[in-house]
Amino acid sequence: MTGKGSVKLLTEDGRRLDGRALNEMRRLRIEAGVLKNADGSAYVEWGRNKILVAVYGPRETHPRHEALPDRMLLRCRYSMLPFSVKEERKSPTPTRREVEISKVIREALEPAIFLEDYPRTSVDVYIEVIEADGSTRVASITAAAVALADAGIPMMDLVAGVSIGKIEGKLALDINGLEDQYGEGDMPIAMMPRLGEVTLLQADGRFTREEIVQALSMAREAIQRIYEEQRRALKDRYSGVGLEYGSAGEG
Amino acid sequence: MTGKGSVKLLTEDGRRLDGRALNEMRRLRIEAGVLKNADGSAYVEWGRNKILVAVYGPRETHPRHEALPDRMLLRCRYSMLPFSVKEERKSPTPTRREVEISKVIREALEPAIFLEDYPRTSVDVYIEVIEADGSTRVASITAAAVALADAGIPMMDLVAGVSIGKIEGKLALDINGLEDQYGEGDMPIAMMPRLGEVTLLQADGRFTREEIVQALSMAREAIQRIYEEQRRALKDRYSGVGLEYGSAGEG
Amino acid sequence: MTGKGSVKLLTEDGRRLDGRALNEMRRLRIEAGVLKNADGSAYVEWGRNKILVAVYGPRETHPRHEALPDRMLLRCRYSMLPFSVKEERKSPTPTRREVEISKVIREALEPAIFLEDYPRTSVDVYIEVIEADGSTRVASITAAAVALADAGIPMMDLVAGVSIGKIEGKLALDINGLEDQYGEGDMPIAMMPRLGEVTLLQADGRFTREEIVQALSMAREAIQRIYEEQRRALKDRYSGVGLEYGSAGEG
Amino acid sequence: MERAHTLIPLPRREAIRSMIKRGERIDGRKPDEYREVKIEVGVAGNADGSARVSLGHTKAIAGVKASIGPPFPDSPNAGTLVVHAELIPVASPIFEPGPPDENDIELARVVDRGLRSAPALKLEDLVLVPAKHVWRVFIDIYPIDHDGNFIDASGLAAMAALLNARVPKYAVAPDGTLSKSEERVALPIADVPVFVTIAKIGDALVVDPCYEEELVMDARLTFVLTKDGSVCAMQKGGRGGFSVDEIVRALEMAQKVAPELRAKLEAAARAA
Amino acid sequence: MERAHTLIPLPRREAIRSMIKRGERIDGRKPDEYREVKIEVGVAGNADGSARVSLGHTKAIAGVKASIGPPFPDSPNAGTLVVHAELIPVASPIFEPGPPDENDIELARVVDRGLRSAPALKLEDLVLVPAKHVWRVFIDIYPIDHDGNFIDASGLAAMAALLNARVPKYAVAPDGTLSKSEERVALPIADVPVFVTIAKIGDALVVDPCYEEELVMDARLTFVLTKDGSVCAMQKGGRGGFSVDEIVRALEMAQKVAPELRAKLEAAARAA
Amino acid sequence: MERAHTLIPLPRREAIRSMIKRGERIDGRKPDEYREVKIEVGVAGNADGSARVSLGHTKAIAGVKASIGPPFPDSPNAGTLVVHAELIPVASPIFEPGPPDENDIELARVVDRGLRSAPALKLEDLVLVPAKHVWRVFIDIYPIDHDGNFIDASGLAAMAALLNARVPKYAVAPDGTLSKSEERVALPIADVPVFVTIAKIGDALVVDPCYEEELVMDARLTFVLTKDGSVCAMQKGGRGGFSVDEIVRALEMAQKVAPELRAKLEAAARAA
């Protein structure tokens, strides 16, 4: 809250502090199949965000009473490593923010999965943020969808997301940590790229109806590009180009 | 503890600070069946105390290993809403005081219930204090007995309670928050009104044997009157006069 | 850490502050079968250390899913009573230190037990430190082995332990609390006395290879004497000399 | 809530969904019709502000407690606001006792975001001595009876409790010491956001879903709307998704009912 | 404890109850006869005070630790007392490890109320510098072996540990700084309350129930009695009730045994 | 880990053990051969220092965060070091989410003891204003992929992250106020301890066990070795024991590989 508006986020020529145009995304790189033990995995570098996702399942549900008779149980845990934040060390105990984000991520992924295909089983998605620089929940969803596909979970579409921010009264694509902290608003959006269905939508900061329409349109366009990178990562994985996490530097 | 005796609780004509005589009860009003989802419920306003009770059961016991082969499992949870106290906001985490009171309330209600009638089932009693002004545990028992009857739980008698305090060396019926804080003693008593059996008895502060005998006698007399109000509430409920909690103001 | 080296632990004639020689053990007294309810028990006084151990089992495992199909489950809980420490009252919540010590104690005892003899059962070892003065983990192991034997758990050998410290550059047998706090190193060692197998080995502080060899040799020799006291305690127990804990003073 | 899907018998489920397809609802409402809303304030006398809200059979109670304490180190010039909610079993057999789970936390955080983002309170006006003494405002929200759409009920109850709150007036001496007066004053209200939730059931959108509608819905979308008609918070929930077009239609439905809800809030606050 | 009822075989249960009906008890005692009480102090050398108490086979240990710290904000002129108890599995297979449950908490709170209400300690004499430095006294109580009536054993052990406690003497300089002397002094004892529990079994009352009697009892009633014979705390427990007449008879039984228990406490404290 | 024993099929178990009896290992290594070690630093840009370490397929990440705060009351003249480790399920299906269990705690405490006892950091050089402002250094360790010997991987990652760490330089004014400069400086490193674990399988000892070897091992012994070849910490784990002779042989194996591990650490730190 504090400091909202206290930092100028646009230069005089309308560029953002990291040099991007308002509708410009940060560099995005996804790798699939980066972990040996997980059934599926993905690693995403998105601007300075670094996020690792492991997927286990479909497997027998533990504890058993949580199993659902008519569909697969999807569980997600989003967590930030204590040293992933710019501020002082975060306690490793899950915060209320992490609990909520875990829930909305799960509900963003569920629409894309054929949950009825594997009743009584469970799939666990573990998301670890190694370095955070804004928009981590949509980056997590983007990586998690790739990890689910890598695990062979039957899906009707991938899910990809991006955050639209509001800085100095203008909508800005893919906001970073600084823009999140000092900007006027943040609207994280996730969609199934082919079906065009919005599966995550949150916002804080004030938006008019017109701004919401525009934001959804900006997001939709960006999500197509993100989807291309997701597909590339999966293709490389299946063609054996995939790398272990950490087997090559962070580029 | 602090301040015990530091506030004068009786006026020169022997009245209490709220104008009551020593053996005078505060205004008491009970309503049964005030909740839609619960199997039984009651709402009590007793002086400034406002307490809501919901009862569920008899129903299958979860977790199953807690089920008792030879009788019903009664569980009680007494809790004070964070804004129910005069002092600063109470943390929503159950305090040690709430845990103990939950136990003694359960043990005050159990003698009145035919526990053997429904082996392996459980009945849950949830007590929420919305506004507290002394003697909440006996007010809770009084309302809980009505809610149990409203749920159709087989009982041999109701249970009703009242607190006897000691202020300026004299016994006082139905002490309020101020009298509890600054008085010399507090003796909460609950009885089965028809059977005359004492099912809750606690005390702190010093009492002679004679005072204990006198306190039990004062309580017994008051409990008869409280019992009348309990019966009225149940009668109104069965004759359809019962109101939803909050459907009419607090009167 | 603090104060390491800030207190002189050896007098000019090479004696330790409690008058012992470097290779001298504190007074040790063990009693077996001191508790009525436990299946096996032991009480040890070792210098100022006072430790009570209760053993339950072999018995059915609760919760059931923890049972092991091919062997007995051994569980240990080492805990220090809040008033057992020299410093301010210890919180009763288990500390990380207590959790780790519970684990290494369990792993020190397991090699001596015929775990395969009672598959699916469990044995619980509860260790309560009443007064602590250094080397409590090895004293606990020493007492726990006696309590396990007292409970009739099939064992191939007992387990006994002692701590070797380093004070003013020299190895010292059986260090006490002061020597632990201000000394240069601590190496707790437990062995099966007859088989000579080391079942617990930890260290902090710097030790050369030669010092480690020497420490193991000092420990082995001391453990033979500790073993004698363990056997005496068990013999007395079986010949009915055993005393209840507290039935006679601490001598 | 996770297993809500499985709690309703299939024929009942199909009946509700096919009614909605025809533009009808089980309780006789139209798709864009909100249930009867009742708001009472001052219902918990030890709270500094309190309110009880009914949306049909759904009932929530909220209480405000304010006390003076230090600000957060990173916001020396602002009071603090903490929103806590707990779905207690009094209100429904589907709620279980225990520490807050993801549903409690999401609810509290959505209400918190809506109030903070509007903003409902001028937090900068809650400072007595910068970096030292500020008002710390706690809002606690509890369900009393649950018949669906507890987010809106919570948001309304929280806002009504804020409007109802009166706290002691303090004078600050030049040396920074505080003195409490007998007078009680309202909190500095900046806006009156209202919470409106739309459920998607098949291809239809309905406002203010009741519990059975929640059991059969595909997804929900909550808007928090400020006086000027802006959206200050959104939250999608549930296992389904919305098309962009549905989002816009849902927003229009929400914007239609918001002014009336706000009017009820303000009337209840004035009536006290 | 909740399931105690079901732990004893029915024939044994009936045998115990019919003996008691005849005025006999399984361990040969009379209804109003307390078990042999043994009290030893100074059993835990790092505690500031400690005691071990036996009532027959029931054994409890209590330790006092005192340290200097700030008072509670609402009691600037009083030291603090905290009582903690934990029914650890060392003492009985019916106790399970884990965080304090309702039985631990009730036990600690009953002992706390008895000591506080008597009062055992003059808390106002535990102040070194008002609002700043006071003695904070912790009493921790643990069972060693459990054969019934652990409340009385706990109360006796806690009181004996308080009587046994010696804390450093502090001098307070005019500017409020503290200096610790080598001398150790007793805590300021105001009264010596004793705890006496009566069990109701059928129509009979028995003092100091053993474990099997607890398994078959209908209810229990604990009295805490001060030197002058007053009752400073009561606690009814268990799934049954008492008639008013039974309460009075129980109190008389308790008053009969209290002086002897107090004498043992005082003798143990003197002997140390 | 408790049930590791039962997780491997008996024939596989026997195969591994009989290979090792013949001096062979399943991955082709010799008994005293460490897996390929890779160390990268600076892998988490918001940490003050970070490192990722691979031992074959085993991967760990560690991050250092340092901040200024008060010292522990009993160590006014020393900075503080806290090591935390969590075996998260990302790395293996055998790790479960939830609060730290005994395996997490043992791991963190062994790394902590090794670093503290060497000592890796001169804690007394982390003091800005005695008793008031000191550096508080946190090291958090997480597995990324688990293929055995996570203790060594953790120790190496923690030490590499410490070597990599750069913290702001502070100037202390005569009145004790701090001013932060733009310059960043390394932490005061005193030694570079390395962690080497030896597994006992039957009568054989092997260094750096992989996961399947851990499943069949009798026990493990970890040495932490300082630059001068001393042992600054040891930790035996597992359900078996070691003869005195085996301990000495294990130590020799550890001492043989330590210098190379330390050289890798130092090279990685320099390369950054």
PDB file of N, CA, C and O in Angstrom, chain F residues 154-197:
ATOM      1  N   SER F 154      23.884 -30.405   0.834  1.00  0.00           N
ATOM      2  CA  SER F 154      23.416 -29.244   1.605  1.00  0.00           C
ATOM      3  C   SER F 154      24.582 -28.463   2.184  1.00  0.00           C
ATOM      4  O   SER F 154      24.594 -27.230   2.170  1.00  0.00           O
ATOM      5  N   GLY F 155      25.527 -29.206   2.726  1.00  0.00           N
ATOM      6  CA  GLY F 155      26.686 -28.539   3.329  1.00  0.00           C
ATOM      7  C   GLY F 155      27.471 -27.763   2.289  1.00  0.00           C
ATOM      8  O   GLY F 155      27.894 -26.619   2.523  1.00  0.00           O
ATOM      9  N   LEU F 156      27.662 -28.379   1.124  1.00  0.00           N
ATOM     10  CA  LEU F 156      28.397 -27.694   0.060  1.00  0.00           C
ATOM     11  C   LEU F 156      27.628 -26.471  -0.419  1.00  0.00           C
ATOM     12  O   LEU F 156      28.202 -25.397  -0.631  1.00  0.00           O
ATOM     13  N   ALA F 157      26.305 -26.623  -0.598  1.00  0.00           N
ATOM     14  CA  ALA F 157      25.506 -25.497  -1.092  1.00  0.00           C
ATOM     15  C   ALA F 157      25.508 -24.360  -0.078  1.00  0.00           C
ATOM     16  O   ALA F 157      25.618 -23.183  -0.442  1.00  0.00           O
ATOM     17  N   ALA F 158      25.396 -24.697   1.187  1.00  0.00           N
ATOM     18  CA  ALA F 158      25.381 -23.660   2.220  1.00  0.00           C
ATOM     19  C   ALA F 158      26.703 -22.905   2.233  1.00  0.00           C
ATOM     20  O   ALA F 158      26.746 -21.672   2.284  1.00  0.00           O
ATOM     21  N   MET F 159      27.804 -23.670   2.163  1.00  0.00           N
ATOM     22  CA  MET F 159      29.122 -23.032   2.207  1.00  0.00           C
ATOM     23  C   MET F 159      29.345 -22.193   0.952  1.00  0.00           C
ATOM     24  O   MET F 159      29.879 -21.076   1.026  1.00  0.00           O
ATOM     25  N   ALA F 160      28.911 -22.693  -0.198  1.00  0.00           N
ATOM     26  CA  ALA F 160      29.066 -21.932  -1.438  1.00  0.00           C
ATOM     27  C   ALA F 160      28.243 -20.646  -1.389  1.00  0.00           C
ATOM     28  O   ALA F 160      28.694 -19.584  -1.852  1.00  0.00           O
ATOM     29  N   ALA F 161      27.059 -20.719  -0.816  1.00  0.00           N
ATOM     30  CA  ALA F 161      26.221 -19.523  -0.722  1.00  0.00           C
ATOM     31  C   ALA F 161      26.863 -18.499   0.220  1.00  0.00           C
ATOM     32  O   ALA F 161      26.815 -17.294  -0.043  1.00  0.00           O
ATOM     33  N   LEU F 162      27.488 -18.985   1.287  1.00  0.00           N
ATOM     34  CA  LEU F 162      28.193 -18.058   2.192  1.00  0.00           C
ATOM     35  C   LEU F 162      29.356 -17.390   1.471  1.00  0.00           C
ATOM     36  O   LEU F 162      29.585 -16.185   1.612  1.00  0.00           O
ATOM     37  N   LEU F 163      30.110 -18.193   0.705  1.00  0.00           N
ATOM     38  CA  LEU F 163      31.248 -17.625  -0.029  1.00  0.00           C
ATOM     39  C   LEU F 163      30.775 -16.618  -1.068  1.00  0.00           C
ATOM     40  O   LEU F 163      31.459 -15.647  -1.374  1.00  0.00           O
ATOM     41  N   ASN F 164      29.602 -16.863  -1.611  1.00  0.00           N
ATOM     42  CA  ASN F 164      29.052 -15.995  -2.667  1.00  0.00           C
ATOM     43  C   ASN F 164      28.426 -14.707  -2.113  1.00  0.00           C
ATOM     44  O   ASN F 164      28.201 -13.760  -2.837  1.00  0.00           O
ATOM     45  N   ALA F 165      28.114 -14.705  -0.803  1.00  0.00           N
ATOM     46  CA  ALA F 165      27.305 -13.603  -0.263  1.00  0.00           C
ATOM     47  C   ALA F 165      28.051 -12.268  -0.257  1.00  0.00           C
ATOM     48  O   ALA F 165      29.246 -12.209   0.001  1.00  0.00           O
ATOM     49  N   ARG F 166      27.312 -11.227  -0.586  1.00  0.00           N
ATOM     50  CA  ARG F 166      27.815  -9.856  -0.512  1.00  0.00           C
ATOM     51  C   ARG F 166      26.747  -9.033   0.189  1.00  0.00           C
ATOM     52  O   ARG F 166      25.574  -9.068  -0.213  1.00  0.00           O
ATOM     53  N   VAL F 167      27.138  -8.323   1.220  1.00  0.00           N
ATOM     54  CA  VAL F 167      26.165  -7.528   1.975  1.00  0.00           C
ATOM     55  C   VAL F 167      26.593  -6.064   1.970  1.00  0.00           C
ATOM     56  O   VAL F 167      27.780  -5.754   1.793  1.00  0.00           O
ATOM     57  N   PRO F 168      25.658  -5.158   2.158  1.00  0.00           N
ATOM     58  CA  PRO F 168      26.010  -3.735   2.146  1.00  0.00           C
ATOM     59  C   PRO F 168      27.034  -3.426   3.240  1.00  0.00           C
ATOM     60  O   PRO F 168      26.990  -4.004   4.328  1.00  0.00           O
ATOM     61  N   LYS F 169      27.898  -2.514   2.938  1.00  0.00           N
ATOM     62  CA  LYS F 169      28.870  -2.068   3.941  1.00  0.00           C
ATOM     63  C   LYS F 169      28.218  -0.951   4.750  1.00  0.00           C
ATOM     64  O   LYS F 169      27.577  -0.061   4.189  1.00  0.00           O
ATOM     65  N   TYR F 170      28.368  -1.002   6.034  1.00  0.00           N
ATOM     66  CA  TYR F 170      27.778   0.012   6.899  1.00  0.00           C
ATOM     67  C   TYR F 170      28.876   0.793   7.589  1.00  0.00           C
ATOM     68  O   TYR F 170      29.890   0.228   8.002  1.00  0.00           O
ATOM     69  N   ALA F 171      28.657   2.078   7.727  1.00  0.00           N
ATOM     70  CA  ALA F 171      29.542   2.891   8.554  1.00  0.00           C
ATOM     71  C   ALA F 171      28.820   3.145   9.873  1.00  0.00           C
ATOM     72  O   ALA F 171      27.602   3.346   9.890  1.00  0.00           O
ATOM     73  N   VAL F 172      29.562   3.109  10.959  1.00  0.00           N
ATOM     74  CA  VAL F 172      28.990   3.342  12.281  1.00  0.00           C
ATOM     75  C   VAL F 172      29.487   4.686  12.787  1.00  0.00           C
ATOM     76  O   VAL F 172      30.690   4.896  12.938  1.00  0.00           O
ATOM     77  N   ALA F 173      28.551   5.614  13.024  1.00  0.00           N
ATOM     78  CA  ALA F 173      28.936   6.923  13.555  1.00  0.00           C
ATOM     79  C   ALA F 173      29.300   6.783  15.033  1.00  0.00           C
ATOM     80  O   ALA F 173      28.927   5.801  15.678  1.00  0.00           O
ATOM     81  N   PRO F 174      30.050   7.774  15.576  1.00  0.00           N
ATOM     82  CA  PRO F 174      30.444   7.677  16.994  1.00  0.00           C
ATOM     83  C   PRO F 174      29.255   7.482  17.931  1.00  0.00           C
ATOM     84  O   PRO F 174      29.378   6.821  18.966  1.00  0.00           O
ATOM     85  N   ASP F 175      28.083   8.032  17.561  1.00  0.00           N
ATOM     86  CA  ASP F 175      26.916   7.862  18.433  1.00  0.00           C
ATOM     87  C   ASP F 175      26.181   6.551  18.171  1.00  0.00           C
ATOM     88  O   ASP F 175      25.099   6.321  18.725  1.00  0.00           O
ATOM     89  N   GLY F 176      26.734   5.707  17.330  1.00  0.00           N
ATOM     90  CA  GLY F 176      26.147   4.379  17.137  1.00  0.00           C
ATOM     91  C   GLY F 176      25.139   4.295  16.012  1.00  0.00           C
ATOM     92  O   GLY F 176      24.607   3.208  15.755  1.00  0.00           O
ATOM     93  N   THR F 177      24.842   5.412  15.329  1.00  0.00           N
ATOM     94  CA  THR F 177      23.893   5.283  14.217  1.00  0.00           C
ATOM     95  C   THR F 177      24.602   4.702  13.003  1.00  0.00           C
ATOM     96  O   THR F 177      25.802   4.910  12.797  1.00  0.00           O
ATOM     97  N   LEU F 178      23.814   3.966  12.219  1.00  0.00           N
ATOM     98  CA  LEU F 178      24.378   3.254  11.090  1.00  0.00           C
ATOM     99  C   LEU F 178      24.087   3.995   9.800  1.00  0.00           C
ATOM    100  O   LEU F 178      23.011   4.558   9.636  1.00  0.00           O
ATOM    101  N   SER F 179      25.036   3.998   8.885  1.00  0.00           N
ATOM    102  CA  SER F 179      24.700   4.481   7.548  1.00  0.00           C
ATOM    103  C   SER F 179      25.193   3.476   6.517  1.00  0.00           C
ATOM    104  O   SER F 179      26.316   2.984   6.561  1.00  0.00           O
ATOM    105  N   LYS F 180      24.296   3.171   5.618  1.00  0.00           N
ATOM    106  CA  LYS F 180      24.504   2.123   4.628  1.00  0.00           C
ATOM    107  C   LYS F 180      25.199   2.726   3.413  1.00  0.00           C
ATOM    108  O   LYS F 180      24.805   3.792   2.936  1.00  0.00           O
ATOM    109  N   SER F 181      26.210   2.058   2.908  1.00  0.00           N
ATOM    110  CA  SER F 181      26.843   2.552   1.695  1.00  0.00           C
ATOM    111  C   SER F 181      26.404   1.699   0.515  1.00  0.00           C
ATOM    112  O   SER F 181      25.777   0.654   0.673  1.00  0.00           O
ATOM    113  N   GLU F 182      26.736   2.151  -0.665  1.00  0.00           N
ATOM    114  CA  GLU F 182      26.402   1.395  -1.870  1.00  0.00           C
ATOM    115  C   GLU F 182      27.271   0.148  -1.994  1.00  0.00           C
ATOM    116  O   GLU F 182      26.889  -0.848  -2.582  1.00  0.00           O
ATOM    117  N   GLU F 183      28.450   0.239  -1.439  1.00  0.00           N
ATOM    118  CA  GLU F 183      29.423  -0.847  -1.564  1.00  0.00           C
ATOM    119  C   GLU F 183      28.904  -2.126  -0.905  1.00  0.00           C
ATOM    120  O   GLU F 183      28.272  -2.076   0.137  1.00  0.00           O
ATOM    121  N   ARG F 184      29.178  -3.244  -1.505  1.00  0.00           N
ATOM    122  CA  ARG F 184      28.825  -4.524  -0.894  1.00  0.00           C
ATOM    123  C   ARG F 184      30.100  -5.308  -0.632  1.00  0.00           C
ATOM    124  O   ARG F 184      31.011  -5.327  -1.450  1.00  0.00           O
ATOM    125  N   VAL F 185      30.123  -5.966   0.496  1.00  0.00           N
ATOM    126  CA  VAL F 185      31.340  -6.682   0.896  1.00  0.00           C
ATOM    127  C   VAL F 185      31.015  -8.141   1.207  1.00  0.00           C
ATOM    128  O   VAL F 185      29.877  -8.490   1.521  1.00  0.00           O
ATOM    129  N   ALA F 186      32.054  -8.962   1.141  1.00  0.00           N
ATOM    130  CA  ALA F 186      31.893 -10.385   1.460  1.00  0.00           C
ATOM    131  C   ALA F 186      31.710 -10.553   2.965  1.00  0.00           C
ATOM    132  O   ALA F 186      32.045  -9.673   3.750  1.00  0.00           O
ATOM    133  N   LEU F 187      31.169 -11.700   3.361  1.00  0.00           N
ATOM    134  CA  LEU F 187      31.077 -12.018   4.787  1.00  0.00           C
ATOM    135  C   LEU F 187      32.449 -12.463   5.291  1.00  0.00           C
ATOM    136  O   LEU F 187      33.274 -12.957   4.498  1.00  0.00           O
ATOM    137  N   PRO F 188      32.727 -12.296   6.569  1.00  0.00           N
ATOM    138  CA  PRO F 188      34.049 -12.679   7.104  1.00  0.00           C
ATOM    139  C   PRO F 188      34.180 -14.198   7.231  1.00  0.00           C
ATOM    140  O   PRO F 188      33.721 -14.791   8.204  1.00  0.00           O
ATOM    141  N   ILE F 189      34.796 -14.805   6.231  1.00  0.00           N
ATOM    142  CA  ILE F 189      34.946 -16.264   6.196  1.00  0.00           C
ATOM    143  C   ILE F 189      36.197 -16.665   6.981  1.00  0.00           C
ATOM    144  O   ILE F 189      37.268 -16.106   6.771  1.00  0.00           O
ATOM    145  N   ALA F 190      36.045 -17.639   7.883  1.00  0.00           N
ATOM    146  CA  ALA F 190      37.186 -18.075   8.682  1.00  0.00           C
ATOM    147  C   ALA F 190      37.753 -19.394   8.178  1.00  0.00           C
ATOM    148  O   ALA F 190      38.951 -19.638   8.250  1.00  0.00           O
ATOM    149  N   ASP F 191      36.894 -20.258   7.689  1.00  0.00           N
ATOM    150  CA  ASP F 191      37.356 -21.568   7.198  1.00  0.00           C
ATOM    151  C   ASP F 191      36.345 -22.019   6.139  1.00  0.00           C
ATOM    152  O   ASP F 191      35.288 -21.399   5.980  1.00  0.00           O
ATOM    153  N   VAL F 192      36.713 -23.059   5.409  1.00  0.00           N
ATOM    154  CA  VAL F 192      35.800 -23.582   4.395  1.00  0.00           C
ATOM    155  C   VAL F 192      35.590 -25.070   4.667  1.00  0.00           C
ATOM    156  O   VAL F 192      36.202 -25.932   4.039  1.00  0.00           O
ATOM    157  N   PRO F 193      34.714 -25.375   5.630  1.00  0.00           N
ATOM    158  CA  PRO F 193      34.489 -26.783   5.951  1.00  0.00           C
ATOM    159  C   PRO F 193      33.769 -27.491   4.818  1.00  0.00           C
ATOM    160  O   PRO F 193      32.944 -26.892   4.126  1.00  0.00           O
ATOM    161  N   VAL F 194      34.093 -28.764   4.620  1.00  0.00           N
ATOM    162  CA  VAL F 194      33.341 -29.564   3.649  1.00  0.00           C
ATOM    163  C   VAL F 194      32.752 -30.780   4.345  1.00  0.00           C
ATOM    164  O   VAL F 194      33.293 -31.286   5.321  1.00  0.00           O
ATOM    165  N   PHE F 195      31.637 -31.215   3.825  1.00  0.00           N
ATOM    166  CA  PHE F 195      30.867 -32.308   4.405  1.00  0.00           C
ATOM    167  C   PHE F 195      31.095 -33.561   3.561  1.00  0.00           C
ATOM    168  O   PHE F 195      30.928 -33.522   2.339  1.00  0.00           O
ATOM    169  N   VAL F 196      31.485 -34.661   4.198  1.00  0.00           N
ATOM    170  CA  VAL F 196      31.690 -35.916   3.472  1.00  0.00           C
ATOM    171  C   VAL F 196      30.991 -37.047   4.221  1.00  0.00           C
ATOM    172  O   VAL F 196      31.271 -37.273   5.403  1.00  0.00           O
ATOM    173  N   THR F 197      30.124 -37.731   3.519  1.00  0.00           N
ATOM    174  CA  THR F 197      29.362 -38.805   4.144  1.00  0.00           C
ATOM    175  C   THR F 197      29.789 -40.153   3.590  1.00  0.00           C
ATOM    176  O   THR F 197      29.966 -40.314   2.377  1.00  0.00           O
TER     177      THR F 197
END
